[in-house]
Every structure is written in structure tokens, then in C-alpha cells.
PDB file of C-alpha atoms in Angstrom:
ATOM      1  CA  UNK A   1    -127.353  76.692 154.497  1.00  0.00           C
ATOM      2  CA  UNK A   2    -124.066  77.299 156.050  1.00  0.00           C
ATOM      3  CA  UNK A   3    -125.750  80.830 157.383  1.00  0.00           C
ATOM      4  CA  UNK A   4    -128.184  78.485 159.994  1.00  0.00           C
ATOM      5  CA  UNK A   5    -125.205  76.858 161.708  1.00  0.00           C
ATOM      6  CA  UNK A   6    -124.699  77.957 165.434  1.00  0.00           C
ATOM      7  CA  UNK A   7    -126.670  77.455 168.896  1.00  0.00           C
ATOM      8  CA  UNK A   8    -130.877  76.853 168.717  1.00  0.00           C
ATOM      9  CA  UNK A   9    -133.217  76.733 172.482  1.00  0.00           C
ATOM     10  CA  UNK A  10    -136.325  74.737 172.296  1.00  0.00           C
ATOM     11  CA  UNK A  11    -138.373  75.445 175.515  1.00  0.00           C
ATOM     12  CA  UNK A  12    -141.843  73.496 175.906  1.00  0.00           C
ATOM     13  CA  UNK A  13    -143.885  72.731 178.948  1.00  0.00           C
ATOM     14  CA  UNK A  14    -143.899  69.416 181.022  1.00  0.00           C
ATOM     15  CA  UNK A  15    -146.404  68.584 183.501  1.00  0.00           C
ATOM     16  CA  UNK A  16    -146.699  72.352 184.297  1.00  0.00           C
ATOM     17  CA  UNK A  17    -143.129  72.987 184.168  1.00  0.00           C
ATOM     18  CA  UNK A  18    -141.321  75.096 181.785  1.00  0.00           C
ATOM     19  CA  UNK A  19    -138.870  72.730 179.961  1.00  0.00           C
ATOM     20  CA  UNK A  20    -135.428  74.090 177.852  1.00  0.00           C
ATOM     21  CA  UNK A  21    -132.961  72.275 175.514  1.00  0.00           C
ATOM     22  CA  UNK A  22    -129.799  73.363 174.181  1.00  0.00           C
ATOM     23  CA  UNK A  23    -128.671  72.189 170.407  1.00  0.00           C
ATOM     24  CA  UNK A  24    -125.972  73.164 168.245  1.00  0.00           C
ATOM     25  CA  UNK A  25    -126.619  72.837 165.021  1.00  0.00           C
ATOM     26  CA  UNK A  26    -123.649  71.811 162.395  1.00  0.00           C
ATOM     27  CA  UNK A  27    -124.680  72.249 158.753  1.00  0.00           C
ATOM     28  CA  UNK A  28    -122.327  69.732 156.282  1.00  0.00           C
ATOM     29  CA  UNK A  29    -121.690  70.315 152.850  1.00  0.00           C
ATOM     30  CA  UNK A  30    -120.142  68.208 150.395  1.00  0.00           C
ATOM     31  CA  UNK A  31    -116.855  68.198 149.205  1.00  0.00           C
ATOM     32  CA  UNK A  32    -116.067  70.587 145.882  1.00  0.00           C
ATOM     33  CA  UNK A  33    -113.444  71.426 143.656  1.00  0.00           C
ATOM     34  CA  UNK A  34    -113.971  75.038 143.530  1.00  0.00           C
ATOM     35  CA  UNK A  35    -110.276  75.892 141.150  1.00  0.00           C
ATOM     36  CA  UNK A  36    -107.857  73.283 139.081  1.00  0.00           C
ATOM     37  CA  UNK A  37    -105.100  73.752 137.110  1.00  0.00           C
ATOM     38  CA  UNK A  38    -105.924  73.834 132.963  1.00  0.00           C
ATOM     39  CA  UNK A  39    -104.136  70.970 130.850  1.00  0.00           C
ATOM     40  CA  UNK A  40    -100.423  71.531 130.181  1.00  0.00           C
ATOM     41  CA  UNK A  41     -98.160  71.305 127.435  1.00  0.00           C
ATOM     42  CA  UNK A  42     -94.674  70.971 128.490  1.00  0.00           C
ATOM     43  CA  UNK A  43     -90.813  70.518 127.112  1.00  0.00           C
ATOM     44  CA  UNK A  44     -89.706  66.935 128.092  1.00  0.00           C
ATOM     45  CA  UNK A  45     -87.149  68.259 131.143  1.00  0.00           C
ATOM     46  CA  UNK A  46     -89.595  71.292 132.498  1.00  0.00           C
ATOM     47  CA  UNK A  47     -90.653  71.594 136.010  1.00  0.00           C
ATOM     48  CA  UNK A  48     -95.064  70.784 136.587  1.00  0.00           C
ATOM     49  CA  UNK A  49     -96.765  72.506 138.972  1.00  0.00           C
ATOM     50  CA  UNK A  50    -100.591  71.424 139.265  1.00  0.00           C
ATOM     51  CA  UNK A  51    -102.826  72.579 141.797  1.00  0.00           C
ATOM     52  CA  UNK A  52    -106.234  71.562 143.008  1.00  0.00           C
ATOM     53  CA  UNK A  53    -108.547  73.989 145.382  1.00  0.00           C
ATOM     54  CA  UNK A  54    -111.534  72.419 147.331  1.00  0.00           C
ATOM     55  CA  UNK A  55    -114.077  73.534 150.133  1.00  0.00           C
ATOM     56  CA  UNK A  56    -116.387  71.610 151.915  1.00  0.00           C
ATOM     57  CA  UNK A  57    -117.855  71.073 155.882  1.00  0.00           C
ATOM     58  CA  UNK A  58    -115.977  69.385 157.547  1.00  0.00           C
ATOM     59  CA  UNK A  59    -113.080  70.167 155.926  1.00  0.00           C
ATOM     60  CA  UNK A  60    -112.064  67.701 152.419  1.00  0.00           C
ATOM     61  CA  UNK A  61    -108.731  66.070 151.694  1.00  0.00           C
ATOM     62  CA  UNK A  62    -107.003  66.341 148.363  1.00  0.00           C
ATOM     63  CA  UNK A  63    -105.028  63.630 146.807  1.00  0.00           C
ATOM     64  CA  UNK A  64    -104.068  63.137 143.319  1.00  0.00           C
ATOM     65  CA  UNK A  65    -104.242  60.252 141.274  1.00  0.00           C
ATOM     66  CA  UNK A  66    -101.701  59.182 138.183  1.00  0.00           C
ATOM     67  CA  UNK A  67    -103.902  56.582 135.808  1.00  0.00           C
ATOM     68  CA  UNK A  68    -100.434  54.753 134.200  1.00  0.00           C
ATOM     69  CA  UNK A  69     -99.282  53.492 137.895  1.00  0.00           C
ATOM     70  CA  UNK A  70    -102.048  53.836 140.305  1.00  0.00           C
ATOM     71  CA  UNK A  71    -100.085  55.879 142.572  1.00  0.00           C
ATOM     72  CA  UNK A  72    -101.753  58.811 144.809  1.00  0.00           C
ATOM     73  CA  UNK A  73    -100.092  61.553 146.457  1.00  0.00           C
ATOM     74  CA  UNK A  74    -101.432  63.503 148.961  1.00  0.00           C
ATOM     75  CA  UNK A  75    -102.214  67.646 149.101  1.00  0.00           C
ATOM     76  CA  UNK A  76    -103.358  70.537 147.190  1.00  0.00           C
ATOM     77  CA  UNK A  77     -99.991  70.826 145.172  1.00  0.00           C
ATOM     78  CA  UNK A  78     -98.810  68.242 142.592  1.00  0.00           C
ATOM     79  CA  UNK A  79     -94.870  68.724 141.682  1.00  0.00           C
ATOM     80  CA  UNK A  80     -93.266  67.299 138.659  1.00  0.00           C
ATOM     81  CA  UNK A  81     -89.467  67.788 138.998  1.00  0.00           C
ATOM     82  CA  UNK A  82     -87.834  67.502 135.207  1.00  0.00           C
ATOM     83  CA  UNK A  83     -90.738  65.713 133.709  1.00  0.00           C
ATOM     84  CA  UNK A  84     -89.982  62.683 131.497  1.00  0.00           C
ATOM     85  CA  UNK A  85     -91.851  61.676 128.090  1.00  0.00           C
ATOM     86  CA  UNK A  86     -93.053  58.505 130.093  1.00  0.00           C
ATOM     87  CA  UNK A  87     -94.820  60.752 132.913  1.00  0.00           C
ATOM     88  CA  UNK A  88     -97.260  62.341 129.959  1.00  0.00           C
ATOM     89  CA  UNK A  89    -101.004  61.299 131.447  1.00  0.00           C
ATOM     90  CA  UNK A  90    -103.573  62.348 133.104  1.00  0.00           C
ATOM     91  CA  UNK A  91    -103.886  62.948 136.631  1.00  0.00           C
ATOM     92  CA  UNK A  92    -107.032  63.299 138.813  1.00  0.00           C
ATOM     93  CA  UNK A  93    -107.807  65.307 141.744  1.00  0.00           C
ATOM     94  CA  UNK A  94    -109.799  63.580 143.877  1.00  0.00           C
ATOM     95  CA  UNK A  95    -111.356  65.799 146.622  1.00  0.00           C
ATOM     96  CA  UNK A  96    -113.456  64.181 149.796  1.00  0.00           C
ATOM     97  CA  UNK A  97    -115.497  64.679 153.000  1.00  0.00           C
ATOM     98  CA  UNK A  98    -117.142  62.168 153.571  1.00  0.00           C
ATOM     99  CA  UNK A  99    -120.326  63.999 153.368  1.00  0.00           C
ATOM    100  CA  UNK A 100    -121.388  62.960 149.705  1.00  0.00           C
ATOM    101  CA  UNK A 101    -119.576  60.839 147.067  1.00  0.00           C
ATOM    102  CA  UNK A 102    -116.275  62.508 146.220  1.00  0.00           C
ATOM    103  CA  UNK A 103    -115.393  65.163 143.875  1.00  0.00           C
ATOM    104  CA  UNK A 104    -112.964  64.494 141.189  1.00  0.00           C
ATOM    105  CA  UNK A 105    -111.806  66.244 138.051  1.00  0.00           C
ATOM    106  CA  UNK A 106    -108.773  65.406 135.500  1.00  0.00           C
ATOM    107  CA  UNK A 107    -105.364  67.183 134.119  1.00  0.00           C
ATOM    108  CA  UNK A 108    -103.725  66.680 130.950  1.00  0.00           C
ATOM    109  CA  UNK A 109    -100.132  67.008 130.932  1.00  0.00           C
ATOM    110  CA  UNK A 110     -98.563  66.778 127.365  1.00  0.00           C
ATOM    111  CA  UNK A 111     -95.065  66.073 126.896  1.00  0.00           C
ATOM    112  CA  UNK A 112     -92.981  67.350 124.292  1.00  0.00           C
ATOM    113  CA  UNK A 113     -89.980  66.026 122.946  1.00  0.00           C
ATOM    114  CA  UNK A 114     -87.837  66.182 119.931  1.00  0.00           C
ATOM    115  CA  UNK A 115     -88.175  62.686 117.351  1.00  0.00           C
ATOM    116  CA  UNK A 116     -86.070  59.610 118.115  1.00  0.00           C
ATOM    117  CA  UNK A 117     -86.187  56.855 115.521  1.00  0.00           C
ATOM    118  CA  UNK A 118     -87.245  54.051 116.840  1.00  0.00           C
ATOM    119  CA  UNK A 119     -86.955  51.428 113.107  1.00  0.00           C
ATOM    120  CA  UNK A 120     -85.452  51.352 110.134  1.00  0.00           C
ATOM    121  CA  UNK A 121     -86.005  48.678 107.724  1.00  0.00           C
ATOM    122  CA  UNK A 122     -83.264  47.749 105.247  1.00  0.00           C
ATOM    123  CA  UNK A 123     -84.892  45.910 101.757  1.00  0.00           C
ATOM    124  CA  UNK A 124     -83.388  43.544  99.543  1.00  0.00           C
ATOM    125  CA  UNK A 125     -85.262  43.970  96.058  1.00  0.00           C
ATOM    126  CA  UNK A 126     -85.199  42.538  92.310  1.00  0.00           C
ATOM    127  CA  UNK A 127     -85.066  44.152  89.573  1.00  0.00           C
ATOM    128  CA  UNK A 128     -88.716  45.146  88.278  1.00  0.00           C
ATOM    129  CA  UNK A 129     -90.425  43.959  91.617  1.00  0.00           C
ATOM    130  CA  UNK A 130     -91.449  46.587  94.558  1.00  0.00           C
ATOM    131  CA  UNK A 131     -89.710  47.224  97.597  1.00  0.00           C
ATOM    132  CA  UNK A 132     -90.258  49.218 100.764  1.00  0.00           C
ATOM    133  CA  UNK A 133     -87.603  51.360 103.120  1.00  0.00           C
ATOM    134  CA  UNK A 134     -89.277  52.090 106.280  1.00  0.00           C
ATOM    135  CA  UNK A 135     -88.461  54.367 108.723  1.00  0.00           C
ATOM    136  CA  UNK A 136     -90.483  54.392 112.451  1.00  0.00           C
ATOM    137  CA  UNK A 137     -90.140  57.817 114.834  1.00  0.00           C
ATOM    138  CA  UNK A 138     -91.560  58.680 118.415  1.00  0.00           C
ATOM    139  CA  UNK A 139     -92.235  62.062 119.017  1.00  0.00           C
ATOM    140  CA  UNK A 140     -94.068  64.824 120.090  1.00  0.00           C
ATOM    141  CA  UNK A 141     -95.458  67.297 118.761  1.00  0.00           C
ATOM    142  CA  UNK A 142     -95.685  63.988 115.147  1.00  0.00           C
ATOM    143  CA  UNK A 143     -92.798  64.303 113.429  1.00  0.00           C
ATOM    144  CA  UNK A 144     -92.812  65.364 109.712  1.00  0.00           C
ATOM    145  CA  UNK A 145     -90.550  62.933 107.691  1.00  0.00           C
ATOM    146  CA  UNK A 146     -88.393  63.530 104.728  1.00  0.00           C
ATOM    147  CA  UNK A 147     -86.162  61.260 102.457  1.00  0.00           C
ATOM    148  CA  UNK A 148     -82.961  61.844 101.018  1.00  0.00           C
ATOM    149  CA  UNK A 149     -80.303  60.073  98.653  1.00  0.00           C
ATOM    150  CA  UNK A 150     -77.022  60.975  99.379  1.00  0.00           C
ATOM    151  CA  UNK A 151     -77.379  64.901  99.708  1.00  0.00           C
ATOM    152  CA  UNK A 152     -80.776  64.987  97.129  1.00  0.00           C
ATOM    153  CA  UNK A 153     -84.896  64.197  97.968  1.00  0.00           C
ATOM    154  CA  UNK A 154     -86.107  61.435  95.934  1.00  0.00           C
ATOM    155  CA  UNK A 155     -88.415  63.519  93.322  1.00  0.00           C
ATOM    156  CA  UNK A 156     -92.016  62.072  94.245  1.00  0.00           C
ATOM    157  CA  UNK A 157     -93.166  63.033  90.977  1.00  0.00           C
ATOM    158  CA  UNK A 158     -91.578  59.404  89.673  1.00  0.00           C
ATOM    159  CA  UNK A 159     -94.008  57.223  89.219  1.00  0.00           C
ATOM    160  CA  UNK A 160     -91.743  54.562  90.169  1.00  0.00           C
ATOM    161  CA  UNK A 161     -91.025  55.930  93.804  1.00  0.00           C
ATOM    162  CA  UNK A 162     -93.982  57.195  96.138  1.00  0.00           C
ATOM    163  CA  UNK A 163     -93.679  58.617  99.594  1.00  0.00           C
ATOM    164  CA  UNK A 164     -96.288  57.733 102.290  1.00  0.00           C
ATOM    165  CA  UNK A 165     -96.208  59.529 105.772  1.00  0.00           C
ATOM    166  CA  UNK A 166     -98.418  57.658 108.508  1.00  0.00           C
ATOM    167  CA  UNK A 167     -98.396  59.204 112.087  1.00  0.00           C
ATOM    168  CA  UNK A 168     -95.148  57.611 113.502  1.00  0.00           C
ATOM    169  CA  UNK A 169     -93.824  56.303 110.167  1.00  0.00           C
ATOM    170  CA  UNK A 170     -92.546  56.874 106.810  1.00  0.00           C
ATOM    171  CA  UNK A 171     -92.607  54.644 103.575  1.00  0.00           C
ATOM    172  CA  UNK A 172     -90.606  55.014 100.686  1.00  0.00           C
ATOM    173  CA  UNK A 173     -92.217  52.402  98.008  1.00  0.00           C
ATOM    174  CA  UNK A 174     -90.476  51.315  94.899  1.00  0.00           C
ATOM    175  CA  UNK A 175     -93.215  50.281  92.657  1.00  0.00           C
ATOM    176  CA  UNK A 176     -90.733  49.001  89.749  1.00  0.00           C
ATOM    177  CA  UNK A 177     -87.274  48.274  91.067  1.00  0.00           C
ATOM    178  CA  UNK A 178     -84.410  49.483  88.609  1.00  0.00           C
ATOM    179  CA  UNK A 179     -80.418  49.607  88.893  1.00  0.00           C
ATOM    180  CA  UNK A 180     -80.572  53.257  89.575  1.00  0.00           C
ATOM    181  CA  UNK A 181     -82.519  52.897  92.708  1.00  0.00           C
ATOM    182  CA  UNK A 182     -80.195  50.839  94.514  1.00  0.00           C
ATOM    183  CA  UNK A 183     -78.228  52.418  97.323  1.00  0.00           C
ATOM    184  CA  UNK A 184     -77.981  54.166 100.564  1.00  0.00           C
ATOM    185  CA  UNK A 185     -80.916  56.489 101.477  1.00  0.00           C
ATOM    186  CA  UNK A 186     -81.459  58.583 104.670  1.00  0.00           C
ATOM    187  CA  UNK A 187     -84.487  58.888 106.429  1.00  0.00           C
ATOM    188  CA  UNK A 188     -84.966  62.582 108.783  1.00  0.00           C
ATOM    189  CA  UNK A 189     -87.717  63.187 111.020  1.00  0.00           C
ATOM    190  CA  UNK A 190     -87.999  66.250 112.953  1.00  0.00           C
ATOM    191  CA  UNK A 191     -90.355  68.606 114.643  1.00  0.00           C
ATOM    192  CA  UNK A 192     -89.747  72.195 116.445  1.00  0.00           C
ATOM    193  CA  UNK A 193     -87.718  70.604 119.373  1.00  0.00           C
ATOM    194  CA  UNK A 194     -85.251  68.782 117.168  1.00  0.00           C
ATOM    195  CA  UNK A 195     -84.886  66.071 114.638  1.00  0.00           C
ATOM    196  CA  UNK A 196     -83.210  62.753 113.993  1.00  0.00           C
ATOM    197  CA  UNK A 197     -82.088  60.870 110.977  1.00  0.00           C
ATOM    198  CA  UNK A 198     -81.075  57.489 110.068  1.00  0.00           C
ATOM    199  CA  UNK A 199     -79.416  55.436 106.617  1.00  0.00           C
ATOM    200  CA  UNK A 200     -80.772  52.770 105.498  1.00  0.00           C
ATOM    201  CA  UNK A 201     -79.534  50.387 102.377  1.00  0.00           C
ATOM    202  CA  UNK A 202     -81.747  49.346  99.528  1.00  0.00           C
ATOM    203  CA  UNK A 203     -80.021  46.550  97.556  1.00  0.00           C
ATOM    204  CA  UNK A 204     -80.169  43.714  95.193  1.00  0.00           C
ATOM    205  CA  UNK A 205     -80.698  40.085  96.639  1.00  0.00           C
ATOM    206  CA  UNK A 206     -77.921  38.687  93.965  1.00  0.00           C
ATOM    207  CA  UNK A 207     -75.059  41.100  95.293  1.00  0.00           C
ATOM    208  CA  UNK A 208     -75.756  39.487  99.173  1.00  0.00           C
ATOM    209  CA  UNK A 209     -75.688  36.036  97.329  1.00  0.00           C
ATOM    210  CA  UNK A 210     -72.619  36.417  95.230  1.00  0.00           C
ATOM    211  CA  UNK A 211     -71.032  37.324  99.020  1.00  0.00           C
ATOM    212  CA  UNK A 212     -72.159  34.514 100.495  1.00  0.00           C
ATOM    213  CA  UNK A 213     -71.087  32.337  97.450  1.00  0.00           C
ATOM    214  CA  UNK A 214     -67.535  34.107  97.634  1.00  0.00           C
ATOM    215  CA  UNK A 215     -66.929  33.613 101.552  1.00  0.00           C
ATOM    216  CA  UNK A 216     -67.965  29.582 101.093  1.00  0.00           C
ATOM    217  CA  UNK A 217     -65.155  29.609  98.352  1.00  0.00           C
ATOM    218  CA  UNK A 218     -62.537  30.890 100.646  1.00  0.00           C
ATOM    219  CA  UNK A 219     -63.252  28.943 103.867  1.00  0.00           C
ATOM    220  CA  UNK A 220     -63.077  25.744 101.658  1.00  0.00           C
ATOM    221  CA  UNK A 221     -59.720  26.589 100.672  1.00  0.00           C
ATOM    222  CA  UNK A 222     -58.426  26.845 103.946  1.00  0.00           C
TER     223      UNK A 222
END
């Protein structure tokens, strides 16, 4: 125990002579994390302040680790000026005497930021085939998707035309391609921080050929 640290006497006898030693006892104790910060959840652009609280005999070092580079930085105090949607990870405090193996224990930091589309797919379909419009988003908190035509949703109760949301992507599936679904449609993700949208074209493989046919036409008569 820390308590028993200080000065001890040990007196014994040597060939009829009183004998005394002087020691100083020094009681070690490992490293420990004794107070962290909890995980975060934080607005892409916020200011992070982690801390990390350790005792130990002699006295431990603190550094923190980041997992996605490697890099460590020395101290108590962690400070995340502005904090980008790349710098979301975890970082470890590592905490060390070299008394016992060292102590370590891990911070979440979530980053939240509005959606930013990432894909679109445009499709060109034939008349009673299927056909997919895809539309890919990053964000955080997941973004919820909708789909428009011009200033309408496509009705989902059509059995021709399904919606399916994954976590970072939307699907609009034409099961039975007719005249009426060709056109321009709009994708729009968004979450609490924001939202994004994007236009993409459904269309029907014979109008892009009849172009192509056209422009052949008129650079041959030049």
C-alpha cells in the first residue's frame, strides 16, 4: 500500500555489536485511467475536446492514439479544431508507468454531416423490360431517400414501379417498362443537417440510336 511508503531501521547484532540500517521504502503502483471522456456525437465543423485522467507511482504519461493514421499525440487533453467527416474514429488513451503493462481505454467520436450524393445512374430501357435508376448518398446520421417526377412522388402502389431504400442507396425499379415512364426523375436524400438531390434520365435505347443514326447522316454530307 501506498500508506507503507517512507523511512524503515533494521538494527541486529554483529559479533557483539549493535548493528543499524537505514531503508527507504518506495511503494509502485501501476498506471490507471481513473476518468475519460464518454463517446461523442458531433456536427461536421464543431470543436472536440477529449480528456483522459490517470494516476499511478511513479508518475504515468498520457498519449493518445488515432486507429485510421497511427498517429499519437502526447498529454491529458486531445483537441479537435473544426472536425472533418474523415476524422470520425476512435481514439485510445493509452496511459503508462512502466510499472505493469499499460492502461488503455477507447473514444468514439461520431461525425455528423448533412447527405452528399455520391452516384446517380442514368438507364436506357425497352419497352416491357425492367430498368433501374439508382441513386448513392454519404451521410450521417443515413439519409432517408425520396423520388420525384417532375414536381410529383412516383405512387409505389404501381405494381410496375417499386422503391427500395438500402443504407447509402436508393432504387427505383421498373418491373415493366412503358412510354409513360420515360423521363427525367429526381432523386432527394436528406437527414436533420440538410439534404441533397440529383436528376437523373430514364430513356428509351431507340431515341439514343435514332441520334446517333442522324449525326452519321450529317457528317457524311459534309
Amino acid at each position: 500500500m501506498v500508506a507503507d511508503e517512507g523511512p524503515y531501521t533494521c538494527s541486529f547484532q554483529a559479533r557483539n555489536q549493535p548493528r543499524t540500517a537505514h531503508v527507504y521504502l518506495i511503494v509502485q503502483v501501476p498506471a490507471r485511467i481513473v476518468n475519460i471522456s464518454q463517446d461523442k456525437s458531433v456536427n461536421e465543423g464543431d470543436d472536440v475536446n477529449l480528456f483522459c485522467l490517470a494516476v499511478g507511482r511513479p508518475e504515468p504519461t498520457v498519449n493518445w492514439k488515432d486507429f485510421k493514421y497511427g498517429l499519437m499525440r502526447e498529454g491529458e487533453f486531445l483537441e479537435i479544431t473544426e472536425i472533418k467527416r474523415h476524422q470520425a474514429e476512435e481514439f485510445e488513451c493509452i496511459t503508462n508507468n512502466g510499472v505493469a503493462p499499460p492502461d488503455t481505454r477507447r473514444v468514439k467520436v461520431t461525425v455528423n454531416y448533412p447527405p452528399m450524393i455520391t452516384d446517380v445512374k442514368n438507364m436506357p430501357a425497352q419497352l416491357g423490360k425492367t430498368a433501374i435508376l439508382r441513386c448513392e448518398a454519404m451521410a450521417v446520421p443515413t439519409a432517408s431517400f425520396e423520388w420525384y417526377r417532375d414536381d410529383r412522388r412516383p405512387v409505389e402502389s404501381d405494381n410496375t414501379l417499386k422503391i427500395k431504400n438500402e443504407k447509402t442507396r436508393s432504387l427505383l425499379l421498373f418491373t415493366n417498362v412503358t412510354e409513360k415512364h420515360f423521363g427525367n426523375y429526381t432523386c432527394f436524400a436528406s437527414n436533420r443537417l440538410g439534404a441533397s438531390n440529383a436528376s437523373m434520365l430514364l430513356f428509351s435505347e431507340g431515341i439514343i440510336l435514332s441520334g446517333t443514326i442522324l449525326c452519321f447522316f450529317i457528317f457524311i454530307s459534309f
